[in-house]
Coordinates of C-alpha atoms in Angstrom, one line a residue:
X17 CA 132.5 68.8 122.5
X18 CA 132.0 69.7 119.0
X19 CA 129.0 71.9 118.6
X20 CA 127.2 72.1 115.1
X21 CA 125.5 75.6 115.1
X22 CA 122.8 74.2 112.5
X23 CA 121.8 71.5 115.0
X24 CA 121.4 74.5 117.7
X25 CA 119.0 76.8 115.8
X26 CA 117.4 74.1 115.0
X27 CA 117.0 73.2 118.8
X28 CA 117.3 76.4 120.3
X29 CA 113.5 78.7 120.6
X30 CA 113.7 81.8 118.4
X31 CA 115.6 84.3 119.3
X32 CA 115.6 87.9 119.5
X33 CA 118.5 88.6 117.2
X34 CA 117.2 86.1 115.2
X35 CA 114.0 88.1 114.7
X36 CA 115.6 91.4 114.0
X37 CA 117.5 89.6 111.4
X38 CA 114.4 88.4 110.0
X39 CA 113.0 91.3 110.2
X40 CA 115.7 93.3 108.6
X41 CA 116.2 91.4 105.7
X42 CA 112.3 92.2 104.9
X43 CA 112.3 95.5 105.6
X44 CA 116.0 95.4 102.7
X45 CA 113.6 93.4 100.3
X46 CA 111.0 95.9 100.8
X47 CA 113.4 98.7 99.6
X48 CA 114.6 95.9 96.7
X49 CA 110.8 96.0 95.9
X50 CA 110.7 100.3 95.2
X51 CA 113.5 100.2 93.5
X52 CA 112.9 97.8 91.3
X53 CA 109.1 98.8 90.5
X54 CA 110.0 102.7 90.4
X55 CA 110.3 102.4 86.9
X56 CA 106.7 101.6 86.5
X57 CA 105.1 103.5 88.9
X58 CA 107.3 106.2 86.4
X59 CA 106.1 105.0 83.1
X60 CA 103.3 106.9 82.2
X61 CA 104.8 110.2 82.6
X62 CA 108.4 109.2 81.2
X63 CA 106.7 107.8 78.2
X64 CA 104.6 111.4 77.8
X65 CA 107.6 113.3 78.1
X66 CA 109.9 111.6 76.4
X67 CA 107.5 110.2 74.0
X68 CA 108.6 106.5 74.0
X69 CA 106.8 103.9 72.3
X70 CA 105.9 100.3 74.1
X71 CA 108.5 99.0 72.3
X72 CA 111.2 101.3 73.5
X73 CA 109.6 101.5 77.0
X74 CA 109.6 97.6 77.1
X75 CA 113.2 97.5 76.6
X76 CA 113.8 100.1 79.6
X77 CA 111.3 97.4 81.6
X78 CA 114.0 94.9 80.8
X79 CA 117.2 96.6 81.6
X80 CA 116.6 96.7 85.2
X81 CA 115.7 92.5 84.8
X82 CA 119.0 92.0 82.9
X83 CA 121.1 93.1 85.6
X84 CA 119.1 91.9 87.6
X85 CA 119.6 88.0 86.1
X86 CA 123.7 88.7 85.6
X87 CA 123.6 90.1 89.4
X88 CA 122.0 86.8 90.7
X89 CA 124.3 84.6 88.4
X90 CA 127.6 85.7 88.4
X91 CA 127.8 88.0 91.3
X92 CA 125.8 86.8 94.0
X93 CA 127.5 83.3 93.8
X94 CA 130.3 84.7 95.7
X95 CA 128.2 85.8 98.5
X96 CA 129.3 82.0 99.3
X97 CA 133.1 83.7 99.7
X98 CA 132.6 86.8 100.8
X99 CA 129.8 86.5 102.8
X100 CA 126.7 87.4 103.1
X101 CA 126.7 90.8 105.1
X102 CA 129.9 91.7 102.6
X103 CA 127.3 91.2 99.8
X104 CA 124.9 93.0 101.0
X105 CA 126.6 95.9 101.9
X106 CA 128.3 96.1 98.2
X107 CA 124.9 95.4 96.6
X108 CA 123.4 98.3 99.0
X109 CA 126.2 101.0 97.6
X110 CA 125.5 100.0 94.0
X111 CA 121.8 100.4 94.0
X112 CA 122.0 104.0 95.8
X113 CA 124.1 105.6 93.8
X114 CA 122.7 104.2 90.6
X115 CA 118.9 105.3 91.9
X116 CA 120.2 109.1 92.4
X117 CA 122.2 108.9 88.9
X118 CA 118.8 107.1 87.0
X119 CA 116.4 110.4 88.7
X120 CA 119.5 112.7 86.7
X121 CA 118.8 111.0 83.2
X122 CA 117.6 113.4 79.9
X123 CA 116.8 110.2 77.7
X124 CA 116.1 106.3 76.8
X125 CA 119.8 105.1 76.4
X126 CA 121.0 106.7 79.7
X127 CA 118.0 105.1 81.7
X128 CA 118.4 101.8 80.2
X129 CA 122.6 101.8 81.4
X130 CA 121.4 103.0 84.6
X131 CA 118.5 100.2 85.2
X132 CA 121.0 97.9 84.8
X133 CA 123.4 98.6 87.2
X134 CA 120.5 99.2 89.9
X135 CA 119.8 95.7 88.6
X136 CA 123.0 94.1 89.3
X137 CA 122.7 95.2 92.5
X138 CA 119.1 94.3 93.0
X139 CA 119.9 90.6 91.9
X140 CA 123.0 89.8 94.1
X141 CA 121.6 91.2 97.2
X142 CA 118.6 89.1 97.0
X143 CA 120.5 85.7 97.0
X144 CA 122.3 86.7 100.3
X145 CA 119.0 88.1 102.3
X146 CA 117.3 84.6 101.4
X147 CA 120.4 82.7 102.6
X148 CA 121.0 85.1 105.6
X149 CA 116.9 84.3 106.6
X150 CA 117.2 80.6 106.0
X151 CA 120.3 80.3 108.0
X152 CA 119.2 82.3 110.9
X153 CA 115.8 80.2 111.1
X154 CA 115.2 76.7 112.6
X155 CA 114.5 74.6 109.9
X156 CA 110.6 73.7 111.1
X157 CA 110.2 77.5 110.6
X158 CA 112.2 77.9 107.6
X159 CA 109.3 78.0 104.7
X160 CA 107.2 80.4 107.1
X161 CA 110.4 83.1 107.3
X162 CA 112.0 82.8 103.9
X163 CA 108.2 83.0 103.1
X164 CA 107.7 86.4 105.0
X165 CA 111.0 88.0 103.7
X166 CA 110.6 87.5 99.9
X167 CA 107.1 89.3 100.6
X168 CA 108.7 92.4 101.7
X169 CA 109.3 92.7 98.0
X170 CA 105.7 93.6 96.9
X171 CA 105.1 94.4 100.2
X172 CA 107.4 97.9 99.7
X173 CA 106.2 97.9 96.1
X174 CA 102.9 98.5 97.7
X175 CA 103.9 101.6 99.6
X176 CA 105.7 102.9 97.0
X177 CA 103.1 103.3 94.5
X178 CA 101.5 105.4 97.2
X179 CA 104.6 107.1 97.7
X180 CA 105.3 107.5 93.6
X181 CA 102.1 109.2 93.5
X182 CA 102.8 112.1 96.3
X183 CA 106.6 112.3 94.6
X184 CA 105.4 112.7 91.0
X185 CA 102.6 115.0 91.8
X186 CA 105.2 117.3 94.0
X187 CA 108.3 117.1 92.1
X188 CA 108.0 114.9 89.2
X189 CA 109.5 111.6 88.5
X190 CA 113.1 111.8 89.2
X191 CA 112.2 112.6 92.7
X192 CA 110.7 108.6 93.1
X193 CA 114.5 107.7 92.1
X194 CA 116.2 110.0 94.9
X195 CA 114.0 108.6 97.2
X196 CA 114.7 105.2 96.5
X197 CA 118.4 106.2 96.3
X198 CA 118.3 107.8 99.6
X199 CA 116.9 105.2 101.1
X200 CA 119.3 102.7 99.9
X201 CA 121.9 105.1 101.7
X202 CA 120.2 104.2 105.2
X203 CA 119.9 100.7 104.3
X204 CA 123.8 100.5 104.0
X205 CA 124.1 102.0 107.3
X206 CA 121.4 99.9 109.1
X207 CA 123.1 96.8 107.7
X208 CA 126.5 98.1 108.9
X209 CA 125.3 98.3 112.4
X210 CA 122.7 95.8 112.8
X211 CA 122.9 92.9 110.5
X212 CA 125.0 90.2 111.4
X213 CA 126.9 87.6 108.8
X214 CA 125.7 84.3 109.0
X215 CA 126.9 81.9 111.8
X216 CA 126.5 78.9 109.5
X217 CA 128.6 80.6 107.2
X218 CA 131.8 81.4 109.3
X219 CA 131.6 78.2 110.8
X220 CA 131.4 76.4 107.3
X221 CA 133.8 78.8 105.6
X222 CA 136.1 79.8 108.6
X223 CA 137.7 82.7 107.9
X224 CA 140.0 84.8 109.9
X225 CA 138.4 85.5 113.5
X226 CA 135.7 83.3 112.9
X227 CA 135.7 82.1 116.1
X228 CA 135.2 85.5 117.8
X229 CA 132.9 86.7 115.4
X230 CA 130.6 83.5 116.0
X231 CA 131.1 83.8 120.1
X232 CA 129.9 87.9 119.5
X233 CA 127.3 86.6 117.7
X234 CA 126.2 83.8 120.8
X235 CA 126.5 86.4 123.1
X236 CA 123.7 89.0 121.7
X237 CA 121.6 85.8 121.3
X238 CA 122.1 84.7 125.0
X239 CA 123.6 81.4 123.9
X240 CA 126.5 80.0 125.2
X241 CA 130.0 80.6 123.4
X242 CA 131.8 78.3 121.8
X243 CA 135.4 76.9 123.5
X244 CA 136.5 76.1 119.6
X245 CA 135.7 75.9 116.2
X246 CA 133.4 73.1 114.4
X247 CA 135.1 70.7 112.5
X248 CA 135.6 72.4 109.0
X249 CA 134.6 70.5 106.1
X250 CA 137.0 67.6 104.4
X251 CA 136.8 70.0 101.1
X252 CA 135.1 73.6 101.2
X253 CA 133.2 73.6 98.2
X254 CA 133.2 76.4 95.2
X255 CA 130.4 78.5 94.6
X256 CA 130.5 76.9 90.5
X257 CA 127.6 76.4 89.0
X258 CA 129.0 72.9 88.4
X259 CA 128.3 72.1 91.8
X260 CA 124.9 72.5 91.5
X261 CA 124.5 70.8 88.1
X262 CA 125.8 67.5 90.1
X263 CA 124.0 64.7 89.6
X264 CA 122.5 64.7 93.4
X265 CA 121.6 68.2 92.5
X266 CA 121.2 68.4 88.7
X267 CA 117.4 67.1 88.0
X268 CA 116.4 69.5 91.0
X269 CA 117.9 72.7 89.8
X270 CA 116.6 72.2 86.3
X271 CA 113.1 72.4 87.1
X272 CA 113.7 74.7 89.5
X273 CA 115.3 77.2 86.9
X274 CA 112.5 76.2 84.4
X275 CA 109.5 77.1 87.5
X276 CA 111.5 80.2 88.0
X277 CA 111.6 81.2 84.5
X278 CA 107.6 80.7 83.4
X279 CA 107.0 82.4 86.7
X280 CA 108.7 85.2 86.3
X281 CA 107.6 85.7 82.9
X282 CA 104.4 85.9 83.9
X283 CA 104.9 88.1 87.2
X284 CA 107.3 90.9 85.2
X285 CA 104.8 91.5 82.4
X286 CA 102.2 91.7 85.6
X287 CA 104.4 94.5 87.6
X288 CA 105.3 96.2 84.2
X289 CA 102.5 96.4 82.1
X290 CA 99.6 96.7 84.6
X291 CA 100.2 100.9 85.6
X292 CA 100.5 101.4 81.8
X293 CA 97.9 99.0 80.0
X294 CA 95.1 100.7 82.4
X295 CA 95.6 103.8 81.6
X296 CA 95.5 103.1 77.9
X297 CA 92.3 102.1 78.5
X298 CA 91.2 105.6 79.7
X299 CA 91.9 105.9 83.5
X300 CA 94.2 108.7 84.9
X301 CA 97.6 108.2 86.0
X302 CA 96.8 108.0 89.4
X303 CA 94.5 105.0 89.1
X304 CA 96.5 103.3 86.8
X305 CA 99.2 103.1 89.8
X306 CA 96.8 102.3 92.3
X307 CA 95.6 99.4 90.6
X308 CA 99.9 98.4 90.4
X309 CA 99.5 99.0 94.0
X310 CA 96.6 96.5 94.8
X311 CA 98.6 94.0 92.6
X312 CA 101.5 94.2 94.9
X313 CA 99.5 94.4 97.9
X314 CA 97.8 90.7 96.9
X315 CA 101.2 89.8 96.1
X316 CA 101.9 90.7 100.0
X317 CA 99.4 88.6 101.3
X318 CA 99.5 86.0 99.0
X319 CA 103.3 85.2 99.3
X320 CA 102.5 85.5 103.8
X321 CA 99.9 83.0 103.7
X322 CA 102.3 80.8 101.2
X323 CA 104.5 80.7 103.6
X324 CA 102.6 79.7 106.7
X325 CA 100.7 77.6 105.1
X326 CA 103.6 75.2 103.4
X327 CA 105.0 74.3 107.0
X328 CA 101.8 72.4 107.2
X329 CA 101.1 71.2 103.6
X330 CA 104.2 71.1 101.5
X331 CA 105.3 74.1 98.8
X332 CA 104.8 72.0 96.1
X333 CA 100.8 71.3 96.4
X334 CA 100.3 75.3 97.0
X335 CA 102.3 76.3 94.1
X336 CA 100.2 74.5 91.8
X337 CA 96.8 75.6 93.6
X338 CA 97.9 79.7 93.8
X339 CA 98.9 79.6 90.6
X340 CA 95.6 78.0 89.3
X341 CA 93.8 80.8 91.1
X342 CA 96.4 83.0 89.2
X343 CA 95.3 81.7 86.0
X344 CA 91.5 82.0 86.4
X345 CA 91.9 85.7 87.6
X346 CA 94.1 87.3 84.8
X347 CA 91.8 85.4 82.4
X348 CA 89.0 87.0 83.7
X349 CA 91.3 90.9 83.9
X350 CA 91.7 90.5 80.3
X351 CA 88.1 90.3 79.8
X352 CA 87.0 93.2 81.9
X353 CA 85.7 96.5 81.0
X354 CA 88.0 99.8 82.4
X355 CA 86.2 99.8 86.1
X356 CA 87.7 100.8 88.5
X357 CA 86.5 98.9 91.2
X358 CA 87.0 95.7 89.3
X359 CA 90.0 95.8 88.6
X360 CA 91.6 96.9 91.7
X361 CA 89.9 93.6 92.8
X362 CA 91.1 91.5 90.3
X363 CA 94.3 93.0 90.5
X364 CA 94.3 92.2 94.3
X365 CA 93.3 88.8 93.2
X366 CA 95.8 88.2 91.0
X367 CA 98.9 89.5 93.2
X368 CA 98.1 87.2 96.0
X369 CA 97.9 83.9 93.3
X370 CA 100.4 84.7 91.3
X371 CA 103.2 86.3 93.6
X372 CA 101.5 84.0 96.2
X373 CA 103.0 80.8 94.3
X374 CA 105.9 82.2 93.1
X375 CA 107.1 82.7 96.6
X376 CA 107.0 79.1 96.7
X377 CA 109.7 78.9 94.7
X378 CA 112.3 81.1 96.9
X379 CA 111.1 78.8 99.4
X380 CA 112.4 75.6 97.4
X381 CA 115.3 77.2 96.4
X382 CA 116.6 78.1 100.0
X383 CA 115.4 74.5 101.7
X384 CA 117.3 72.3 98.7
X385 CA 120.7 73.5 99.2
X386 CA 123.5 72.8 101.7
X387 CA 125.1 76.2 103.5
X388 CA 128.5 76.1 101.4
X389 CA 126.2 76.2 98.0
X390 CA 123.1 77.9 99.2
X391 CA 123.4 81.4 97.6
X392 CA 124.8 80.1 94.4
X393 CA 122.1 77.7 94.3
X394 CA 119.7 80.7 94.9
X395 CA 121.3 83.4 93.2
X396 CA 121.9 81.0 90.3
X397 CA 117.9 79.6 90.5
X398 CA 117.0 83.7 90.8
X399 CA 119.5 84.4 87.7
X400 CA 118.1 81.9 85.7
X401 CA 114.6 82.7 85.7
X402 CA 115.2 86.3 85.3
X403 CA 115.7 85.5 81.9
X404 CA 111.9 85.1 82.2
X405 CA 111.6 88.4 83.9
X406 CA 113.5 90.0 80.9
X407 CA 111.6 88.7 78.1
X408 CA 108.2 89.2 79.8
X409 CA 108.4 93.1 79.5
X410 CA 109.9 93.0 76.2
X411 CA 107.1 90.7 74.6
X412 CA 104.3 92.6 76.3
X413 CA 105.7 95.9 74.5
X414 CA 106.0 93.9 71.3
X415 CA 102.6 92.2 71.9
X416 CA 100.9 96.0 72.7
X417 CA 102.9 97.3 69.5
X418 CA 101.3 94.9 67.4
X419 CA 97.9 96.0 68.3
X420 CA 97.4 92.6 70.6
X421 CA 94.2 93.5 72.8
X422 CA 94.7 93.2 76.5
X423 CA 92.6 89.8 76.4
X424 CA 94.9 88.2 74.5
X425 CA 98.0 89.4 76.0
X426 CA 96.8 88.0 79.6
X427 CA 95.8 84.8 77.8
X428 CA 99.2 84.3 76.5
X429 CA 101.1 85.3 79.8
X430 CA 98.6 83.3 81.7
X431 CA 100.2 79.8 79.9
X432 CA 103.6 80.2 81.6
X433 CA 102.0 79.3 84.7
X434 CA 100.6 76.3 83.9
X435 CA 104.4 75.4 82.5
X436 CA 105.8 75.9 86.0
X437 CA 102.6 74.2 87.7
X438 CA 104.2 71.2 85.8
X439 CA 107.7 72.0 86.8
X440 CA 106.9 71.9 90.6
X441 CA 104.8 68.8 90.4
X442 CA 108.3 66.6 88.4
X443 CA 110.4 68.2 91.6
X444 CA 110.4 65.6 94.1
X445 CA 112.7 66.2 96.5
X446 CA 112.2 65.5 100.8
X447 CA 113.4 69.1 101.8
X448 CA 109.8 70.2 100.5
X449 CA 107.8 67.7 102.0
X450 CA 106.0 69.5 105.1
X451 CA 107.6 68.5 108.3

């Protein structure tokens, strides 16, 4: 009897393998989150040192994002060949050794080479942990899981701006960057032990020994083995970019890339710009990072209760209403005198809105593709809007050059979320209907 491992996730309960691979892609996305944010926990004091201007310092804020949007288009589509625990393990070795080199740089130019490889790594790991979590997952807990592991993201953001604090008050910044390095080092080990490649994926792609591998896989779950291989596909398909621009695909992946884009946008110039606009204003250092920590922290929450929520109601409806929260909140931020208090609210407020909805939007992207096409359809949705996440930190350095107040800067970042409110409403598709 032919056995379609989809149809038995689906069927089986949960199990315990299943969570640990849950589990351990959050915990990965959580270290994706530090390393990706160090650079703005580190941006007041790199700035005073070095003495950068916003302009210069917005272009560092970018490097990381373009390798970032290269990693997630043109490396993490062959995640579908490789695999995903290959990825993984290649994106893992990247972003240590870059983190330790970035803590070793004198000046601008070497930082900005070295954001960018941390980036490449950073974007083609995240299109494998999203298919690894979707795969893993029965499908009438699929929104709820992807939902929980892209929050690790903000999540270890969170804790890090804690953590940047401690570091840069100890040993300066370079030691936040051999942490996250280090790290990075015990992630590659964990994953080489622990983390599993995808079942769906061996039995769609069926490489050498797929059949054991699957069976070894079985066995830690308590399931029983198989006695052969699923039927392979007619025609194993290419991880192209073509294949996602097909016209069963083609209407879907353009709005998705176009929600992606005005959400990251908005998001990147929020991660960026927050640390380092407040303490313009007057606040110390230390505040200025705790109010990039309550950001993230909202973002946590916001992006959890996404996800458990869209099982019941559909992604696309919450989108919309997080985001309009989103909207209401950094209008009022821009507005608001330099109090504390307030704006570690606000900032709260705004991180579960805005990172809240975007989640949505990992969620869409891992539901609407099949297994043979998922990470390109991911890393290529991911890859796409990080275009978004590049320009946002650029024009808020321009913007702050210019001598734009903070009011109208959060005015104009607010609109891209009302682009990708409309984006999400044209995407029709079943997949993201609630079950």
């Amino acid at each position: 009897m032919q056995v379609n491992i989809r149809q038995l996730i689906d069927e089986k309960p949960i199990s315990g393998l299943q969570l640990r691979v849950i589990f351990g892609c959050f915990v990965l996305n959580m270290l994706d989150g530090f390393d990706v944010l160090a650079i703005a926990f580190t941006a007041p004091v790199i700035s005073q040192e070095w003495q950068l201007t916003p302009y210069v310092l917005g272009i560092i804020f970018s490097a990381g994002l373009v390798g970032m949007s290269l990693g997630a288009a043109f490396i993490a589509p062959f995640t579908d060949v490789i695999g995903r625990r290959a990825m993984i393990l290649l994106s893992l070795l990247a972003i240590a050794v870059s983190m330790v080199v970035t803590g070793m740089t004198t000046n601008a130019t070497q930082m900005i080479v070295m954001r960018i490889i941390t980036g490449l790594g950073i974007g083609s790991i995240l299109a494998s942990l999203t298919s690894l979590v979707a795969e893993y997952t029965p499908a009438r807990k699929r929104s709820l899981m992807v939902g929980f592991m892209q929050v690790g993201y903000p999540l270890g953001a969170t804790v890090g701006g804690f953590a940047a604090v401690w570091l840069i008050e100890q040993s300066g910044w370079p030691a936040v960057f051999y942490c996250g390095g280090l790290l990075s080092f015990v992630a590659v080990i964990f994953t080489w032990f622990f983390l599993p490649e995808s079942m769906e994926f061996l039995s769609s792609r069926q490489p050498a020994g797929a059949l054991d591998k699957i069976n070894r896989i079985l066995a830690r779950m308590d399931w029983p083995r198989l006695q052969a291989m699923p039927e392979a596909p007619a025609a194993a398909l290419k991880p192209s970019v073509r294949q996602i621009l097909t016209p069963d695909y083609r209407n879907w992946t353009l709005l998705l890339w176009a929600g992606f884009f005005m959400s990251f946008l908005t998001l990147y110039f929020l991660f960026s710009w927050i640390p380092k606009i407040t303490v313009d204003a007057g606040l110390p250092v230390d505040k200025g990072i705790y109010i990039g920590t309550a950001l993230n922290f909202g973002a946590f929450l916001g992006g959890t209760s996404l996800g458990y929520l869209s099982d019941r109601f559909g992604v696309r409806p919450l989108i919309i209403w997080f985001f309009t929260g989103g909207i209401i909140f950094m209008t009022i931020f821009g507005f608001s005198p330099a109090d504390v208090e307030l704006l570690l609210v606000l900032a709260f407020l705004i991180g579960f809105c805005v990172l809240g909805g975007f989640v949505g939007f990992y969620i869409s992207s891992a539901c609407l593709y099949h297994t043979e096409i998922r990470a390109t359809g991911v890393g290529w949705s991911i890859g796409a809007g990080r275009t978004g996440a590049i320009i946002g930190p650029y024009l808020g350095g321009v913007f702050i050059d210019l001598g734009y107040s903070t009011s109208v800067n959060f005015i104009i970042f607010a609109i891209p979320l009302i682009l990708a409110c409309i984006a999400i409403h044209l995407l029709r598709a079943p997949q993201l209907d609630p079950a």
